[in-house]
XYZ file of C-alpha atoms in Angstrom:
643
model
C 69.559 112.838 128.821
C 67.053 110.666 130.139
C 63.502 112.349 128.947
C 65.098 111.885 125.998
C 65.696 108.730 125.912
C 61.982 108.278 127.684
C 60.588 110.418 124.904
C 62.160 108.239 122.663
C 61.213 104.977 123.620
C 57.612 105.979 124.398
C 57.498 106.652 120.399
C 58.785 103.467 119.727
C 56.749 101.625 121.675
C 53.647 103.303 121.102
C 54.819 103.351 117.104
C 55.159 99.630 117.642
C 52.184 98.684 118.637
C 50.053 100.967 116.467
C 51.747 98.746 113.479
C 51.119 95.408 115.090
C 47.297 96.034 115.729
C 47.100 97.447 111.894
C 48.801 94.086 110.586
C 47.096 92.428 113.016
C 43.264 93.831 111.666
C 44.703 93.864 107.954
C 46.669 95.535 106.326
C 45.077 96.160 103.734
C 47.272 97.123 100.020
C 45.527 100.975 100.154
C 46.431 100.764 103.748
C 49.970 99.221 103.493
C 52.329 102.265 102.740
C 51.493 103.947 105.980
C 52.459 101.067 107.967
C 55.771 100.787 105.972
C 56.639 104.600 106.329
C 55.146 104.686 110.110
C 57.849 101.390 110.831
C 60.976 102.703 108.659
C 60.748 106.213 109.436
C 60.380 105.439 113.371
C 63.500 103.109 113.663
C 64.916 105.162 110.574
C 64.703 108.561 113.392
C 64.856 106.747 116.471
C 68.711 105.315 115.662
C 69.584 108.802 114.007
C 68.604 110.275 117.253
C 70.686 108.072 119.402
C 73.626 108.322 117.250
C 73.249 111.893 117.079
C 71.412 113.432 119.582
C 71.052 117.416 118.560
C 70.109 116.072 115.033
C 66.628 117.913 113.882
C 66.242 115.885 111.093
C 65.896 112.399 113.160
C 62.947 114.078 115.202
C 61.776 114.867 112.207
C 61.300 111.787 111.107
C 60.127 110.289 114.176
C 57.317 112.714 114.128
C 56.155 111.165 110.714
C 56.410 107.713 111.896
C 54.194 108.132 114.837
C 51.893 109.997 112.996
C 51.310 107.693 109.546
C 51.143 104.432 112.526
C 48.120 106.605 114.374
C 46.520 106.491 109.989
C 47.805 102.892 109.864
C 46.239 101.576 113.286
C 42.392 104.409 113.131
C 42.542 103.625 109.160
C 42.805 99.288 109.597
C 40.727 99.568 112.977
C 37.463 101.316 110.685
C 38.512 98.986 107.558
C 38.128 95.689 109.766
C 34.674 94.602 108.154
C 33.721 93.164 112.031
C 31.705 95.726 114.324
C 34.593 96.704 116.411
C 34.242 98.803 119.501
C 34.825 102.817 118.756
C 35.621 102.272 115.060
C 33.587 105.043 114.418
C 36.134 107.314 116.327
C 38.961 105.536 115.734
C 38.646 105.020 112.006
C 37.492 108.624 111.808
C 40.837 109.556 113.905
C 43.592 107.812 111.264
C 41.527 109.601 107.757
C 41.651 113.403 108.987
C 44.672 114.153 109.919
C 45.936 112.984 106.850
C 46.595 117.159 104.925
C 48.379 118.167 108.136
C 50.226 114.611 107.997
C 51.590 116.061 104.290
C 52.284 119.509 105.270
C 54.583 117.167 107.994
C 55.834 115.033 105.697
C 56.543 118.163 103.295
C 58.920 119.938 106.129
C 61.213 116.985 106.774
C 61.530 117.203 103.104
C 62.489 120.872 102.439
C 64.690 120.588 106.400
C 66.470 117.745 104.996
C 69.247 116.640 105.844
C 69.993 119.533 108.658
C 67.019 120.070 110.014
C 66.249 123.284 109.518
C 64.927 125.244 106.420
C 67.701 126.627 103.222
C 66.781 129.933 104.866
C 64.255 132.366 106.729
C 62.773 133.015 103.689
C 61.335 130.234 103.807
C 59.539 129.926 107.154
C 56.597 132.005 105.578
C 56.077 129.567 102.994
C 55.641 126.864 105.445
C 53.268 129.031 108.096
C 50.876 129.095 104.511
C 51.054 125.111 103.697
C 50.074 124.579 107.435
C 47.105 127.037 106.889
C 46.095 125.237 103.898
C 46.450 121.905 105.272
C 44.547 122.605 109.240
C 41.625 124.279 106.879
C 41.682 120.624 104.761
C 41.855 118.625 108.177
C 39.700 120.608 109.639
C 36.491 119.763 107.174
C 37.563 116.328 106.583
C 37.147 116.308 110.680
C 33.705 117.971 110.289
C 32.167 116.268 107.367
C 33.233 113.001 105.266
C 34.479 113.786 102.477
C 37.683 111.437 102.273
C 35.090 108.658 103.706
C 34.381 107.554 99.834
C 38.008 107.744 98.451
C 39.537 105.830 101.333
C 36.521 102.917 101.197
C 36.062 103.354 105.057
C 33.002 100.790 106.216
C 33.090 102.844 110.130
C 30.282 105.684 109.289
C 31.601 109.232 110.134
C 31.008 110.346 114.012
C 29.728 113.769 112.651
C 25.987 114.379 111.255
C 26.780 118.444 110.371
C 24.304 120.244 107.512
C 26.482 121.916 104.476
C 27.944 118.571 103.407
C 27.268 119.112 99.810
C 29.393 122.197 100.016
C 31.860 120.937 101.848
C 32.519 118.122 99.503
C 32.418 120.628 96.300
C 34.861 122.933 97.896
C 36.453 119.730 98.819
C 36.784 118.644 95.679
C 38.778 121.758 94.355
C 40.692 122.465 97.164
C 42.494 119.112 97.794
C 43.968 118.818 94.725
C 45.421 122.383 93.948
C 46.577 122.419 97.903
C 48.625 119.401 97.216
C 49.801 120.080 94.011
C 51.115 123.538 95.401
C 52.413 121.113 98.633
C 54.396 119.213 96.060
C 55.080 122.169 93.771
C 57.045 123.918 97.260
C 59.144 120.580 98.372
C 60.266 120.187 94.844
C 61.474 124.258 94.478
C 62.910 123.733 98.475
C 65.148 120.837 97.299
C 65.738 122.255 94.195
C 67.004 125.965 95.403
C 68.751 123.577 98.924
C 70.679 121.482 95.879
C 71.511 124.493 94.325
C 73.787 126.011 97.281
C 74.471 122.344 98.941
C 78.372 121.581 98.882
C 80.592 119.315 99.952
C 78.848 116.645 102.224
C 75.573 118.362 102.157
C 75.508 117.837 98.516
C 76.033 114.116 98.476
C 73.698 114.146 101.008
C 71.099 115.550 99.006
C 72.174 113.320 95.996
C 71.702 110.331 98.268
C 67.715 111.293 99.468
C 67.207 111.816 95.933
C 68.462 108.992 94.687
C 66.513 107.243 96.926
C 63.232 109.026 96.331
C 63.427 108.501 92.120
C 64.051 104.711 92.067
C 61.175 104.422 94.642
C 59.232 106.441 92.004
C 59.902 105.100 89.293
C 59.320 101.443 90.406
C 55.983 102.885 91.461
C 55.581 104.599 87.818
C 56.181 101.203 86.921
C 54.087 98.975 89.001
C 51.116 101.392 87.889
C 52.319 100.949 84.233
C 52.790 96.980 84.398
C 50.531 95.736 86.785
C 47.822 98.997 87.310
C 48.780 98.308 91.111
C 50.681 100.820 93.477
C 52.175 98.285 95.843
C 55.354 98.016 94.688
C 56.517 101.759 94.777
C 55.277 101.574 98.425
C 57.436 98.326 99.243
C 60.302 100.738 98.245
C 58.898 103.046 101.499
C 61.698 101.249 103.970
C 64.484 101.574 100.881
C 63.996 105.857 101.221
C 64.140 105.756 104.987
C 67.161 103.717 105.412
C 69.062 105.882 102.280
C 67.657 108.704 104.019
C 69.580 107.845 107.624
C 72.640 106.900 105.706
C 72.813 110.094 104.374
C 72.211 111.696 107.430
C 74.885 109.570 108.938
C 77.146 110.108 106.601
C 77.170 106.374 106.324
C 78.768 105.257 102.607
C 78.439 108.825 101.690
C 81.109 109.512 99.051
C 80.029 106.002 97.377
C 77.065 107.567 95.832
C 78.521 109.789 92.631
C 79.956 105.771 90.671
C 76.272 104.696 91.860
C 74.363 107.500 90.125
C 76.836 107.898 87.375
C 76.221 104.156 86.618
C 72.358 104.294 87.122
C 71.829 107.421 84.938
C 73.633 104.916 81.677
C 71.668 101.488 82.374
C 69.010 102.843 82.901
C 69.187 105.186 79.931
C 70.419 102.474 77.896
C 67.595 100.012 78.763
C 65.067 102.684 78.003
C 66.319 102.995 74.144
C 66.783 99.581 73.964
C 63.368 99.265 74.929
C 62.155 101.988 72.890
C 63.626 101.038 69.489
C 62.668 97.196 69.996
C 59.315 98.311 70.849
C 58.870 101.149 68.129
C 60.342 98.182 64.763
C 59.062 95.611 66.314
C 55.723 97.052 68.205
C 55.082 100.043 65.181
C 56.104 98.685 61.881
C 54.530 95.904 63.358
C 51.111 96.779 63.031
C 51.475 98.471 59.201
C 53.651 94.666 58.204
C 51.847 91.525 59.453
C 53.401 88.093 58.701
C 57.114 89.339 59.735
C 57.369 89.123 63.444
C 60.667 87.595 63.205
C 62.120 89.689 60.414
C 61.523 92.311 62.342
C 62.949 91.231 65.771
C 65.716 91.024 64.072
C 66.101 94.035 62.225
C 65.541 95.792 65.891
C 67.841 93.833 67.512
C 70.133 95.375 64.636
C 69.542 98.884 64.878
C 69.977 98.582 68.673
C 73.482 97.414 68.569
C 73.911 99.348 65.879
C 73.276 102.387 67.611
C 73.949 101.200 71.067
C 77.882 102.250 71.555
C 77.630 105.560 70.359
C 74.127 106.358 72.030
C 75.941 105.094 75.078
C 79.425 107.038 74.891
C 77.104 110.527 74.641
C 74.414 109.175 77.721
C 77.738 108.695 79.689
C 79.476 112.175 79.042
C 76.488 113.436 80.345
C 76.298 111.195 83.021
C 79.326 112.483 83.917
C 78.594 115.938 83.493
C 75.551 116.067 85.691
C 77.772 114.010 88.447
C 81.005 115.072 88.709
C 79.705 118.551 87.218
C 82.438 120.635 84.893
C 85.556 118.869 86.425
C 87.468 116.526 84.520
C 86.354 112.370 85.067
C 88.909 110.859 86.571
C 89.821 108.911 83.092
C 89.788 112.677 81.487
C 92.255 113.552 84.714
C 94.352 110.535 83.922
C 95.016 111.251 80.156
C 95.367 115.112 80.820
C 98.167 114.287 83.416
C 100.072 111.882 80.424
C 99.363 114.626 78.190
C 101.991 117.040 79.784
C 104.129 114.327 78.782
C 104.625 115.337 75.675
C 103.609 119.204 76.111
C 105.895 121.716 75.001
C 108.394 122.922 77.217
C 107.338 125.251 80.397
C 104.279 124.826 83.306
C 104.692 121.526 83.611
C 104.418 121.389 87.019
C 101.628 123.920 86.744
C 100.189 121.409 84.374
C 100.083 118.984 87.070
C 98.479 120.836 89.543
C 95.464 122.142 87.308
C 94.947 118.768 86.430
C 94.030 117.729 90.589
C 92.328 120.619 90.786
C 89.575 120.106 88.001
C 89.831 116.354 88.468
C 88.422 116.984 92.532
C 87.082 120.864 92.013
C 89.530 121.998 94.541
C 89.818 125.614 95.334
C 94.323 125.750 95.873
C 96.130 122.548 94.583
C 100.161 123.140 95.953
C 102.484 120.657 94.441
C 105.385 120.193 97.245
C 109.190 118.860 96.641
C 111.943 117.981 97.756
C 113.025 115.316 100.781
C 110.150 114.347 103.044
C 111.397 116.505 106.167
C 112.436 119.925 103.795
C 109.500 119.839 101.506
C 109.443 123.257 99.196
C 106.293 124.540 97.029
C 107.687 124.163 93.627
C 104.085 125.463 92.024
C 100.374 126.132 93.015
C 96.868 126.506 91.448
C 95.317 128.785 90.848
C 98.199 131.026 89.395
C 96.294 133.312 91.377
C 97.676 132.436 95.014
C 101.256 133.131 96.295
C 102.859 129.772 96.529
C 103.734 129.236 100.876
C 107.098 130.508 101.521
C 109.861 128.328 103.490
C 109.779 124.669 104.041
C 107.763 122.049 105.593
C 107.864 118.770 106.611
C 105.683 115.270 105.360
C 104.305 115.648 108.888
C 102.984 118.376 108.663
C 101.507 118.587 105.706
C 97.878 116.783 104.830
C 99.663 115.471 102.193
C 99.152 112.737 99.232
C 103.021 111.850 98.705
C 104.608 111.652 95.386
C 106.849 108.723 94.848
C 108.444 107.030 91.747
C 109.994 103.314 92.064
C 109.385 103.924 95.652
C 111.755 106.495 95.980
C 109.858 109.979 97.377
C 109.776 113.115 95.303
C 107.883 115.233 96.633
C 103.788 115.070 97.408
C 100.163 117.110 96.874
C 97.870 119.371 98.529
C 93.962 119.555 98.197
C 92.530 122.222 99.418
C 88.927 122.312 98.753
C 85.817 124.974 99.635
C 84.815 125.909 102.660
C 82.162 122.738 103.903
C 83.648 120.235 101.195
C 86.150 117.666 102.160
C 87.348 115.151 99.418
C 85.409 112.474 99.940
C 86.994 108.550 98.978
C 87.058 107.926 95.132
C 88.289 111.612 95.105
C 91.431 110.763 96.997
C 91.963 107.804 95.489
C 92.117 109.735 92.379
C 93.937 111.981 93.633
C 96.369 109.324 94.695
C 96.800 107.866 90.930
C 97.689 111.148 89.853
C 100.595 111.621 92.006
C 101.513 108.018 91.196
C 101.720 109.338 87.488
C 103.411 112.884 88.813
C 106.294 110.578 90.096
C 107.366 110.043 86.840
C 107.201 113.135 85.857
C 109.389 114.731 88.555
C 111.360 111.835 88.671
C 112.147 112.532 84.754
C 112.604 116.419 85.803
C 115.305 115.912 88.949
C 116.799 113.570 86.689
C 117.124 116.498 83.903
C 118.170 118.848 86.412
C 120.565 116.399 87.957
C 122.060 116.342 84.178
C 122.666 120.370 84.159
C 123.718 120.339 87.236
C 126.219 117.661 86.117
C 127.051 119.544 83.109
C 127.675 122.672 84.703
C 130.283 121.665 86.965
C 131.683 119.308 84.700
C 132.772 122.926 82.844
C 133.374 124.354 85.322
C 135.811 121.649 86.462
C 137.083 121.979 82.677
C 137.088 125.438 82.764
C 139.338 126.037 86.019
C 141.664 123.530 84.669
C 142.184 125.121 81.732
C 142.371 128.267 83.912
C 145.345 126.705 85.835
C 146.895 123.752 83.986
C 147.088 124.009 80.934
C 146.753 127.873 80.076
C 149.343 129.230 83.106
C 151.791 126.271 81.494
C 151.729 127.657 78.265
C 152.012 131.540 79.463
C 155.499 130.024 81.243
C 156.563 128.429 77.873
C 155.798 131.715 76.129
C 157.413 133.692 78.460
C 160.154 131.569 78.201
C 160.191 131.630 74.666
C 160.256 135.503 74.534
C 163.492 134.890 76.512
C 165.468 133.067 73.704
C 163.469 135.437 71.097
C 165.601 138.081 73.338
C 168.467 136.142 73.305
C 168.690 134.844 70.283
C 168.334 138.787 68.819
C 171.695 139.911 70.913
C 173.969 136.681 69.682
C 172.835 134.592 67.146
C 171.553 134.839 63.961
C 168.566 137.531 63.000
C 166.471 134.837 60.907
C 166.663 132.387 64.107
C 165.267 135.617 65.710
C 162.617 136.200 63.299
C 161.842 132.769 63.526
C 161.385 132.291 67.611
C 159.569 135.384 67.508
C 156.585 134.159 65.182
C 156.038 131.292 67.271
C 155.987 132.965 70.231
C 153.316 135.308 68.006
C 151.130 131.701 67.245
C 151.385 130.709 71.065
C 150.446 133.731 72.187
C 147.538 133.637 70.170
C 146.540 129.936 70.906
C 146.580 131.328 74.840
C 143.772 133.623 73.539
C 142.290 131.417 71.684
C 142.373 128.642 74.324
C 140.828 131.504 77.062
C 137.350 132.329 74.668
C 137.458 128.343 74.858
C 137.232 128.548 78.812
C 134.789 130.956 79.280
C 132.613 129.856 76.822
C 132.604 126.353 79.056
C 131.548 128.685 82.262
C 133.129 132.154 82.594
C 135.079 132.228 86.156
C 133.355 135.503 86.491
C 130.486 133.907 86.276
C 130.795 131.751 89.580
C 133.253 134.164 91.480
C 131.521 137.349 91.510
C 127.645 136.473 89.988
C 125.223 137.208 87.276
C 125.179 141.388 87.513
C 129.264 141.239 86.033
C 128.817 138.059 83.736
C 126.269 139.499 81.790
C 128.102 142.878 82.466
C 130.947 141.227 80.666
C 128.715 139.592 77.931
C 127.937 143.273 76.659
C 131.281 144.413 76.767
C 132.406 142.025 74.427
C 129.700 141.921 71.589
C 129.969 142.873 68.371
C 127.479 145.329 68.800
C 126.385 148.501 71.299
C 124.492 146.987 73.936
C 121.334 149.018 76.219
C 121.473 146.976 79.236
C 119.296 146.636 82.331
C 120.131 144.273 84.721
C 118.694 144.565 88.351
C 119.267 141.284 90.325
C 120.716 142.461 93.655
C 121.600 138.884 95.142
C 122.984 135.086 94.229
C 120.521 132.501 92.573
C 121.257 128.855 92.252
C 124.165 128.241 89.873
C 121.617 126.719 87.101
C 119.513 129.556 87.215
C 122.638 131.735 86.826
C 124.216 130.062 83.883
C 121.168 129.291 82.095
C 120.584 132.847 82.265
C 123.968 133.834 81.299
C 123.770 131.306 78.344
C 120.378 132.877 76.807
C 121.837 136.659 76.864
C 125.408 134.773 75.418
C 123.030 132.998 72.704
C 120.963 136.347 71.372
C 123.819 138.341 71.437
C 125.816 136.111 69.179
C 122.923 135.771 67.055
C 122.295 139.597 67.084
C 125.594 140.306 66.075
C 125.620 137.482 62.760
C 122.018 137.584 61.453
C 120.430 140.743 62.815
C 121.666 143.679 60.684
C 120.794 145.487 63.720
C 122.646 148.484 64.799
C 121.954 147.865 68.705
C 120.579 145.135 71.452
C 118.776 145.455 74.738
C 119.127 143.420 77.023
C 117.061 143.253 80.310
C 117.536 140.858 83.105
C 116.222 141.658 86.490
C 114.214 139.705 89.041
C 110.469 139.969 89.358
C 109.233 138.335 92.230
C 109.404 134.105 92.480
C 111.549 134.650 88.309
C 114.037 135.689 87.099
C 113.364 137.862 83.426
C 115.886 137.573 80.627
C 115.140 139.408 77.701
C 116.927 140.008 74.805
C 115.588 142.175 72.038
C 116.704 143.871 68.069
C 115.834 146.059 65.631
C 116.911 143.739 63.078
C 115.539 141.661 60.277
C 114.254 139.031 62.454
C 114.118 135.393 60.985
C 115.209 133.344 64.349
C 112.356 130.018 64.415
C 113.739 127.205 66.358
C 115.405 124.638 64.137
C 116.743 121.429 65.208
C 120.115 120.955 66.412
C 120.770 125.141 67.005
C 121.409 126.984 69.970
C 117.872 128.225 70.523
C 116.485 124.818 70.525
C 118.943 123.715 72.738
C 118.186 126.546 75.216
C 114.430 125.940 75.045
C 115.423 122.500 76.281
C 117.541 123.292 79.020
C 114.825 126.212 79.949
C 112.169 123.339 80.293
C 114.365 121.209 82.844
C 113.984 124.242 85.423
C 110.152 124.470 84.110
C 109.960 127.882 82.262
C 109.545 128.174 78.573
C 111.373 130.229 75.548
C 109.493 132.867 73.507
C 110.683 133.643 70.327
C 109.460 137.119 68.531
C 110.764 137.347 65.293
C 109.474 139.541 62.288
C 110.481 142.029 59.924
C 110.339 144.557 63.189
C 113.386 142.741 64.855
C 113.769 139.720 67.083
C 112.753 138.949 70.773
C 113.932 136.509 72.733
C 111.942 135.935 76.167
C 112.003 133.732 79.212
C 111.476 133.561 83.018
C 113.209 131.067 84.918
C 111.705 129.960 88.287
C 114.087 130.882 91.085
C 112.411 130.553 94.364
């Protein structure tokens, strides 16, 4: 550790001394970039190494900075017009290492942000670049092939034959090699960006954003002022941005910055191009109408601005966020689920969250904070977690409505990725919207449960109260009939017997009404006997298949019972079929219910119909009723979640 600290101190001191000496001797504009790169990259590299001692990219930054410091000081020394001692050799030292320094810069770019190449396959490529840089540096060291371009005042320290051949070789090899360097760097960066995920992808976007801004400033400087000085001054910005990316400082704010920059840059280019096209282009053809052309250009740009801005915004969203939904789209999709057809509501919430943040798995939990159970999971192929969890056990975003806890959402990103600050805020916003959905769902479930409880209570009251009393009255009336038949007039006995018969019919109708409210057999014995009871009482023969090995939640059993009851009733009244098939089976986490006939079809959802009521009841349980009805018959089918 002490050795590393000593080396860092030495590198910092050497760089500071060389840069200070260069600024004292100059600096010359053409050489200024070397000094800025030396100061900024060394400083950032030393800071990164101090914060992350094992980071190789920080060491590469230090090496780049020190190399540029040597070149900066050497060139300034050789460019000084006064006779300085050793100017020949020191100026020479600032010239010939340039190709090797470029290779070093390229390696730092190719290894960003980890300090390692993307794969072992790039090692031979780096070796080739190193050989080319070494050849160019040797030629530059032996002959003054770079002196004319750099304007060095000091003479070349070596006088060797073959200068003309060396210059001819260098004129061809230098541009070809430098172009190869740049293409290799770009290819390596593109390869890394394509495979980068999570934080590394954001680190690359930070670096590329800063590099793009620097290049744009340089191009503007060359086009507007004929000088690369503006781009040269952005070198420290590039170094600081790279260091911030390595240290992940405010790393997650890059997406909105990129998004806005793309939109603003594109619109600025549109305005400038439109104005220049109309005013400058048309102005050459029509003289004397400068003011009117300016007004025309302003109008054209104003009319085209908003449609183009919308398209540019969509393109920027797609480039920055990929194929995932933008925050606005995610909130809009979630709101659309409130008016979506019945079924799949919770699955839609999970799918919306996953699409918004690029998650691998999203789970929606419902229940109290100390007993959360998985209600839905995305993708649908994933098995929902079993058992109960507490909110403290889950790294979850709570779902609340009006301050009341309704559930939680857990988001699992692909390996190596974490939720950014913006994504965390988006999940929180989606959870707030989902709170209303869960509140409505919970309210509807409470209403259904309360309705079922009221039906059971009314059925029990009718069975144990009014029905029993009427049976007792019928029995007493039977005794009166017998007494009247033995001692009274015959017409009294006949009249009493008719009243008794009507009373027994009323008791039978009351019993049927009570069973329609809520069958006692369903509450006492379960779904299988209750479905069998419906099949026995059906007006049509029923082919029955029931496989429900355990009791299910009361609301699930009652809903399945009413689906079968409604299906059998409709088949008997409207289908004209000879038989009806009923299948009720517990398939995994859902109860599958199917009623089919071979009748004339024609069943459909109508306002106020029994099918519409069933669909609404199933939607409360996050199930969907499908009706296939045609000339070949009618089939009602649903799968009720009951995990």
